[in-house]
Short mmCIF file of C-alpha atoms and ligand atoms in Angstrom, two decimals:
data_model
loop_
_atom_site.label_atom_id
_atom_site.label_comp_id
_atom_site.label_asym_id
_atom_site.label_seq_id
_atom_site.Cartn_x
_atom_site.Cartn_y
_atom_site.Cartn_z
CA UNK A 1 -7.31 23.29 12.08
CA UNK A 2 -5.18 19.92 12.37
CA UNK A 3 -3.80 18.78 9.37
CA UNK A 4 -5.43 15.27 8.05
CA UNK A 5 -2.40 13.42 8.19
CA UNK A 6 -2.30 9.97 6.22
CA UNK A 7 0.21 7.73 9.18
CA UNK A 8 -1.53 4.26 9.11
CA UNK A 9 -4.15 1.75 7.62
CA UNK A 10 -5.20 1.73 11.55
CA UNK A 11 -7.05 5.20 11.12
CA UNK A 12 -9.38 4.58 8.36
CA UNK A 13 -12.76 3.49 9.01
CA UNK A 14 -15.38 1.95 6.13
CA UNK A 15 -17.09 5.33 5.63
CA UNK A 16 -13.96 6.89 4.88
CA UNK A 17 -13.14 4.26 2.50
CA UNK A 18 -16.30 5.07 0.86
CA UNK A 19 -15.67 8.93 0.86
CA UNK A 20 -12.33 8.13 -0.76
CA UNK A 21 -13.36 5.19 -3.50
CA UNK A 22 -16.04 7.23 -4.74
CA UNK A 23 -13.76 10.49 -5.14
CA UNK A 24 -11.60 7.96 -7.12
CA UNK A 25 -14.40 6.77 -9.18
CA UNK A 26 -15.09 10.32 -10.18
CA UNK A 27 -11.19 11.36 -10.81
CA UNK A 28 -11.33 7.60 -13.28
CA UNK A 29 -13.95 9.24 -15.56
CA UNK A 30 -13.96 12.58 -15.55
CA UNK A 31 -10.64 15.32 -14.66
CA UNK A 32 -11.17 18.37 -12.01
CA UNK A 33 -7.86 19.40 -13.19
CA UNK A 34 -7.82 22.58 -10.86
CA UNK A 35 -8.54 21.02 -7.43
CA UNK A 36 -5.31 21.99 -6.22
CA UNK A 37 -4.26 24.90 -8.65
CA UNK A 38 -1.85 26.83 -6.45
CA UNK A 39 -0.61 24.48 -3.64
CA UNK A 40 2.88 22.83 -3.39
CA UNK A 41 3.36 18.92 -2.36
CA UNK A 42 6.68 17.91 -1.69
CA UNK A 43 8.05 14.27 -2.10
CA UNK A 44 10.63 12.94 0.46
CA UNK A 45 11.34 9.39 -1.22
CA UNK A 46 14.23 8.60 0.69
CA UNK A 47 14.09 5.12 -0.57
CA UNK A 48 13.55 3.64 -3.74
CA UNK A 49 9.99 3.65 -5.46
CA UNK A 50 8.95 3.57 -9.25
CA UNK A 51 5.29 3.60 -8.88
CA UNK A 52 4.27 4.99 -5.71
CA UNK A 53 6.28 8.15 -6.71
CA UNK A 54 5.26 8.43 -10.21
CA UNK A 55 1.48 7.86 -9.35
CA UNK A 56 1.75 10.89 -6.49
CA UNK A 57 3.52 12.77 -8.82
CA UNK A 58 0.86 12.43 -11.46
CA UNK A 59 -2.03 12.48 -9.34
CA UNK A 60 -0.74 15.97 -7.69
CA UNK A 61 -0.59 17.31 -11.64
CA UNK A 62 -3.80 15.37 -13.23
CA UNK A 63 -5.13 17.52 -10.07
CA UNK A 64 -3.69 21.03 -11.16
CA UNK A 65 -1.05 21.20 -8.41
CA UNK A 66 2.63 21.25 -8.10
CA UNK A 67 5.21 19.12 -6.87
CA UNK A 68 8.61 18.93 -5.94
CA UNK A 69 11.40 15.54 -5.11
CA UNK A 70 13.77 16.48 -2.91
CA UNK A 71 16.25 13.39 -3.31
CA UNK A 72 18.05 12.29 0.25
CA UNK A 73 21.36 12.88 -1.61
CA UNK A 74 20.65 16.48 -2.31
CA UNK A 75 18.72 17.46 1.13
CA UNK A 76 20.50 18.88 4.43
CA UNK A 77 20.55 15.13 5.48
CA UNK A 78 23.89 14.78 4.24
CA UNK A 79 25.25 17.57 6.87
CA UNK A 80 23.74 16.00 9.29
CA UNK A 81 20.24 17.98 9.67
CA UNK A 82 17.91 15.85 11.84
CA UNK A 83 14.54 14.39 9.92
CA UNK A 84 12.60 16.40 12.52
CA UNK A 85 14.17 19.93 11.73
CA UNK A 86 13.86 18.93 7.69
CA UNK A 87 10.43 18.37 8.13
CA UNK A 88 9.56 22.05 10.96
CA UNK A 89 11.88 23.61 7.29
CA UNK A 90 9.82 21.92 4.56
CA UNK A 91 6.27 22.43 6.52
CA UNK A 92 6.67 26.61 5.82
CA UNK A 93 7.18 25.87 2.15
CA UNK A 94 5.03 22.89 0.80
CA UNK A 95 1.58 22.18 1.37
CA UNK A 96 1.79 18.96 1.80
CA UNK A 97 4.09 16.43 2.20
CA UNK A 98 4.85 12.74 1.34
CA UNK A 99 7.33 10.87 2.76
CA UNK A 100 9.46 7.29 2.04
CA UNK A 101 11.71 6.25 4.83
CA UNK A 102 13.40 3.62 5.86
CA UNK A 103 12.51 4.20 9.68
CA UNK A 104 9.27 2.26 11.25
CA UNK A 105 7.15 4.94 12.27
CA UNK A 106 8.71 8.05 11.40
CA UNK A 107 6.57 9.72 9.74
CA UNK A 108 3.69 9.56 12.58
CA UNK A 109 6.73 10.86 14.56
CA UNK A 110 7.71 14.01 13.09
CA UNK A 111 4.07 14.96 12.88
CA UNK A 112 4.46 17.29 16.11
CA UNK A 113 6.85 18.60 13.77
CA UNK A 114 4.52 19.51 10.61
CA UNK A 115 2.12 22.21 10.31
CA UNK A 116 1.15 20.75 6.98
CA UNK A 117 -0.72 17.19 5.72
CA UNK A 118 1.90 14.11 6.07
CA UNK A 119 1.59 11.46 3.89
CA UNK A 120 3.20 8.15 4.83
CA UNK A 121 4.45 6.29 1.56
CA UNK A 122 5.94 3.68 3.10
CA UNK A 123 7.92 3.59 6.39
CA UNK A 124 10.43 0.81 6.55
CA UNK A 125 8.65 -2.83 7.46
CA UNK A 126 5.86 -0.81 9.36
CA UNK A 127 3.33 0.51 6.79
CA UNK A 128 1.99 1.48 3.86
CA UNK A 129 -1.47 2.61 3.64
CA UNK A 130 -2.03 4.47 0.32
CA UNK A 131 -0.99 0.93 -1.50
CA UNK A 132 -3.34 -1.08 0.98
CA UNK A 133 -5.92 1.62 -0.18
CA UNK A 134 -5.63 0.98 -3.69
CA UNK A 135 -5.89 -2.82 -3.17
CA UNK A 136 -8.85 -2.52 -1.68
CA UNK A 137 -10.31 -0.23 -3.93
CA UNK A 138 -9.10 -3.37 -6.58
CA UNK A 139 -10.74 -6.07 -4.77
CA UNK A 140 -14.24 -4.02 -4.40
CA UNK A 141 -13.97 -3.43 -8.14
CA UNK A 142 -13.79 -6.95 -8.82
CA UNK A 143 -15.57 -8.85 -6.71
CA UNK A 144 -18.12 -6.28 -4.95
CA UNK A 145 -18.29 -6.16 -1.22
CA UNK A 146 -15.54 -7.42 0.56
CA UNK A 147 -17.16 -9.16 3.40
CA UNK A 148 -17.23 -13.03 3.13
CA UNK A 149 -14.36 -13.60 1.14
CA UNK A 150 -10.93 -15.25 2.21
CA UNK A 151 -8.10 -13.51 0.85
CA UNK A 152 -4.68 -15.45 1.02
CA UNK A 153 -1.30 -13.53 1.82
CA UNK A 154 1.42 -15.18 0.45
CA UNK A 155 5.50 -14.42 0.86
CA UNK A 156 7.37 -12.11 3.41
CA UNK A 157 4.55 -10.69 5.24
CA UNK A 158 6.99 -10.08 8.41
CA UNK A 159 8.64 -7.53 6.32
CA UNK A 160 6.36 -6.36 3.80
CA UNK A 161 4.46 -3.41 4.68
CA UNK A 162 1.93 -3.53 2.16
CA UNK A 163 0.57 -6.71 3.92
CA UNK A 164 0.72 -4.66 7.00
CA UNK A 165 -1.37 -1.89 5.97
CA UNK A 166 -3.80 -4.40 3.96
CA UNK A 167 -4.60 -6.82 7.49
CA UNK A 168 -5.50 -3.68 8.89
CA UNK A 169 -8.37 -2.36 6.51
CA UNK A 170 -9.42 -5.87 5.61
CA UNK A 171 -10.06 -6.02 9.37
CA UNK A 172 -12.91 -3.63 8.92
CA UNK A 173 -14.67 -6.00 7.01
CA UNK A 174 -17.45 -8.72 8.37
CA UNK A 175 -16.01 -12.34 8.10
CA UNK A 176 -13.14 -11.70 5.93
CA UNK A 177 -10.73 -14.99 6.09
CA UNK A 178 -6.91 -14.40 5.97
CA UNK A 179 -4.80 -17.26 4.79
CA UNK A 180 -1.29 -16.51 5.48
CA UNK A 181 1.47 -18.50 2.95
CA UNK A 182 4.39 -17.60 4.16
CA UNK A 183 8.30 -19.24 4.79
CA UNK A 184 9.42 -20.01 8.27
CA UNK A 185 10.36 -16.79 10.27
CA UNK A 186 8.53 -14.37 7.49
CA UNK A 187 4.85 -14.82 9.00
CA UNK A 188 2.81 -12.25 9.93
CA UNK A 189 4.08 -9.65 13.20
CA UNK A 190 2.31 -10.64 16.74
CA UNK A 191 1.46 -7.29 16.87
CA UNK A 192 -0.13 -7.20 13.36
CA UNK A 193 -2.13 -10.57 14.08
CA UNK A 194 -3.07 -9.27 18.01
CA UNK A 195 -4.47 -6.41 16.61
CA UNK A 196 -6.75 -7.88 14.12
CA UNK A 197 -7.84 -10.58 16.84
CA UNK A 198 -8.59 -7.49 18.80
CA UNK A 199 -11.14 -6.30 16.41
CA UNK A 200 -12.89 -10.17 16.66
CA UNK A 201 -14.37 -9.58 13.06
CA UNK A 202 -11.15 -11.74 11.23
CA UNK A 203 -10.50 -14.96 11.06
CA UNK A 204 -6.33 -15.74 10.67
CA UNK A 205 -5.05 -19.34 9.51
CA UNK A 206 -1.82 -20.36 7.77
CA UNK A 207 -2.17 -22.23 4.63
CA UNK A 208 0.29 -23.66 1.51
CA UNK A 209 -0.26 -21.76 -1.86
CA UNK A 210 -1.85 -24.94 -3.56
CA UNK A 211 -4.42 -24.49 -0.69
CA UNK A 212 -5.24 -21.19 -0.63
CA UNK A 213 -5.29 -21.12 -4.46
CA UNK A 214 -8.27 -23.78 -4.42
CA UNK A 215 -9.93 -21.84 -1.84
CA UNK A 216 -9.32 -17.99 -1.78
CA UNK A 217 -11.07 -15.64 -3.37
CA UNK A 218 -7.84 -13.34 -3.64
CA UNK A 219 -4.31 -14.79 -3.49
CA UNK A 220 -2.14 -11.47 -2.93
CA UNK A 221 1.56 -12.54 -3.39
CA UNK A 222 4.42 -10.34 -2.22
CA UNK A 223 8.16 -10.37 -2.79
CA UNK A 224 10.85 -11.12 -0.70
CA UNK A 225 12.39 -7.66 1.31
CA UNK A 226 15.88 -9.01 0.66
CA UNK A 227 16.88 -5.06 1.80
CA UNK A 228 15.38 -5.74 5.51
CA UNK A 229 16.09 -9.17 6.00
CA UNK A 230 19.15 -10.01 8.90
CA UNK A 231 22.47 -10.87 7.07
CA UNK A 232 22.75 -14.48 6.19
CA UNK A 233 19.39 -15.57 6.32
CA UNK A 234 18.43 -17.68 3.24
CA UNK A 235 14.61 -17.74 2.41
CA UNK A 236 14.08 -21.52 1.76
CA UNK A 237 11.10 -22.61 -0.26
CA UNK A 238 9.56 -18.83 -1.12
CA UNK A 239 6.45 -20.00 -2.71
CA UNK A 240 6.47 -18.72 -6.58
CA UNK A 241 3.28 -19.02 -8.46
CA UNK A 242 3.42 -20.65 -11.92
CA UNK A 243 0.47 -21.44 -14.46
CA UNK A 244 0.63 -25.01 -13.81
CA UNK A 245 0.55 -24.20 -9.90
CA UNK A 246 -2.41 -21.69 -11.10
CA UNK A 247 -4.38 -23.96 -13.13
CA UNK A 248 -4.75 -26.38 -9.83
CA UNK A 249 -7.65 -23.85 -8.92
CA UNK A 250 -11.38 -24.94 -8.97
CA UNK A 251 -12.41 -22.06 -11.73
CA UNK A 252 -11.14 -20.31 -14.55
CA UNK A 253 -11.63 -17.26 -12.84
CA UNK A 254 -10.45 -17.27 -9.48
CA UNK A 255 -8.70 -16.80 -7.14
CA UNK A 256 -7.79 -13.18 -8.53
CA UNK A 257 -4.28 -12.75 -8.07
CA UNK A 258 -2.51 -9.49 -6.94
CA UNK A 259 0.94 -8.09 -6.06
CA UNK A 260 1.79 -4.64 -4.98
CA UNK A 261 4.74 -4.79 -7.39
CA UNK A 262 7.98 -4.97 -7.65
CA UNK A 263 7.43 -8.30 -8.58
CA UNK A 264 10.62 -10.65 -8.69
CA UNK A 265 10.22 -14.20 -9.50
CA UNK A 266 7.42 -14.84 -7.06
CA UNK A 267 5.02 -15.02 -10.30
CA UNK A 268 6.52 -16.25 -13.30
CA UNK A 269 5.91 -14.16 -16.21
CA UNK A 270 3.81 -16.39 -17.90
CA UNK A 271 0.69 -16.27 -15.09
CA UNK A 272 0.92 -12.62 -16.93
CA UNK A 273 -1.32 -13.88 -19.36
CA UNK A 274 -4.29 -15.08 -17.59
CA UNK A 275 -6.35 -12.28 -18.35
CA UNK A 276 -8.92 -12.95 -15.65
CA UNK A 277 -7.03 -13.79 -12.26
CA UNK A 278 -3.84 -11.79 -13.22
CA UNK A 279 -4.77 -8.03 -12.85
CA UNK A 280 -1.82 -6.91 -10.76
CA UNK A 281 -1.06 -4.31 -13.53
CA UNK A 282 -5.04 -3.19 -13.39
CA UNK A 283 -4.30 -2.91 -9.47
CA UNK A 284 -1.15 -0.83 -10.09
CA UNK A 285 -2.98 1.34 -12.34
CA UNK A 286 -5.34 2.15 -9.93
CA UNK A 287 -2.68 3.89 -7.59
CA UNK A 288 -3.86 7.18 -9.47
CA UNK A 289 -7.06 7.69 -8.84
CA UNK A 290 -7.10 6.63 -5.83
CA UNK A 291 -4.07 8.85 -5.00
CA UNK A 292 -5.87 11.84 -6.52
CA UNK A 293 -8.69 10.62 -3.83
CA UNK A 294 -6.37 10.49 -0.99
CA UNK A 295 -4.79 14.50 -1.97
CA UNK A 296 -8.13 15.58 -2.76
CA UNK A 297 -9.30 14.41 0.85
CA UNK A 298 -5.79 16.14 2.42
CA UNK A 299 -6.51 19.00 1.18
CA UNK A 300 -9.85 19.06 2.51
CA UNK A 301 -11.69 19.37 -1.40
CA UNK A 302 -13.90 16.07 -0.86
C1 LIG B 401 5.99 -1.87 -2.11
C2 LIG B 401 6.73 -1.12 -1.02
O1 LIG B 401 7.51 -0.20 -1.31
O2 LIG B 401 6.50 -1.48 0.12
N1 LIG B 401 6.08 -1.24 -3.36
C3 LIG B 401 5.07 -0.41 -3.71
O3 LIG B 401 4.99 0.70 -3.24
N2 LIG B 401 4.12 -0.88 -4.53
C4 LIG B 401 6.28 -3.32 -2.19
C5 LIG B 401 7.69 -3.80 -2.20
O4 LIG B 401 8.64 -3.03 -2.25
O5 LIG B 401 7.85 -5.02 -2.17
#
């Protein structure tokens, strides 16, 4: 049987959201803590990560199953052992297998590689589809169905993969908006925006941040990738959202705003506060259960 990889936001369709937000739903209120008694998943974060670790580390044991880091300072990389032959090594011993890398696209590479489930945490400025999974699992339990609404993108979204992964899911709903905020030379990639055109079901328009937060239903701000930006370049006028910026929107309640975290100074602390639109620590909390959804449906037990 082929192992149900998890490589990009591309493969998912809206049924398998649904599979997956309901197993989440169910892992939120109740704890099948043996679903994977006896399997080994291995993590490969071979960049840094604070919450996309921790929350696949405590989704594999809220589940009953094991896990393992093996840190790029400690693995055969270091004598020179090529990413493919770790990975044909690591497949005999783990059941699964979730990887951070800095390379675009590696992981769907060395899947000729893996006998075992892949996971892709996050491959350099290409994806990251578990984090785009959990924001939309945020969105739907805030606002209800997705279609209709215009969700604004604001910061590096060349660079950040999150906003990657999230075009291409929101691109499964019906007449979703995109507003794209965003410094010159950090809009969205040609091929990110030719892909959703493809699909004809998304409307993409650039916008300022007062803008989109008087119109959006979500404003989703992201930090700037100062690790993957070419030397010297200075990001002039990255939007930053403050309460007075905030309170320029038409209700007290909206737009909601998000952030896949880390956040740097692209919301000031005190937005933190607004109890209604700020729930980008609800949305982080989410990456549990809706990890534990995403193992559960690897390893073939939903
Ligand atoms: C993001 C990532 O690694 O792409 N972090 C995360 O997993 N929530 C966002 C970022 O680093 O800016």
């Amino acid at each position: 049987m082929e192992p149900r990889h998890i490589l990009s936001a591309k493969d998912f369709d809206l049924k398998l959201l649904d599979r997956l937000f309901r197993a989440a739903n169910r892992f939120k209120n109740e704890n099948p803590s043996k679903l994977l008694a006896g399997t080994f998943t291995l993590e490969l974060f071979w960049e840094p990560s604070t919450r996309t670790q921790v929350s696949f580390a405590r989704a594999v044991s809220l589940l009953g199953g094991d896990y393992f880091n093996l840190s790029r300072e400690n693995s055969s990389l270091t004598k020179g052992e090529t990413f493919s032959d770790t990975i044909r090594i690591l497949s005999n011993d783990a059941d699964a297998i979730i990887i951070r890398h800095p390379a675009r696209g590696i992981v769907a590479k060395v899947t000729k590689y893996a006998s075992v489930p892949l996971i892709n945490a996050g491959d350099g400025t290409n994806e990251h589809p578990t984090q785009a999974l959990l924001d939309i699992y945020t969105m739907q339990m805030k606002l209800g169905s997705l279609d209709g609404l215009t969700i604004a993108l604001v910061g590096d979204l060349r660079n950040g993969r999150t906003i990657h992964s999230l075009v291409y899911l929101l691109s499964l709903y019906s007449n979703v908006t995109i507003l794209c905020v965003s410094p010159p030379k950090l809009g969205l990639p040609e091929d990110v925006e030719t892909y959703v055109d493809e699909r004809g079901r998304t409307a993409i328009g650039a916008t300022t941040l007062n803008t989109a937060l008087r119109t959006a239903d979500v404003v989703y701000i992201t930090r700037l990738q100062k690790e993957r930006l070419p030397e010297g370049y200075t990001a002039e006028d990255y939007p930053i959202l403050t309460p007075e910026l905030l309170s320029e929107s038409k209700r007290h309640d909206r737009p909601l705003i998000m952030h896949p975290l880390p956040r740097v100074d692209e919301i000031s602390a005190d937005v933190d506060d607004d109890d209604l639109r700020a729930i980008y620590f609800q949305q982080a909390a989410n990456g549990v259960p809706v990890r534990m959804a995403v193992l559960a449906y690897i390893f073939r037990k939903i």
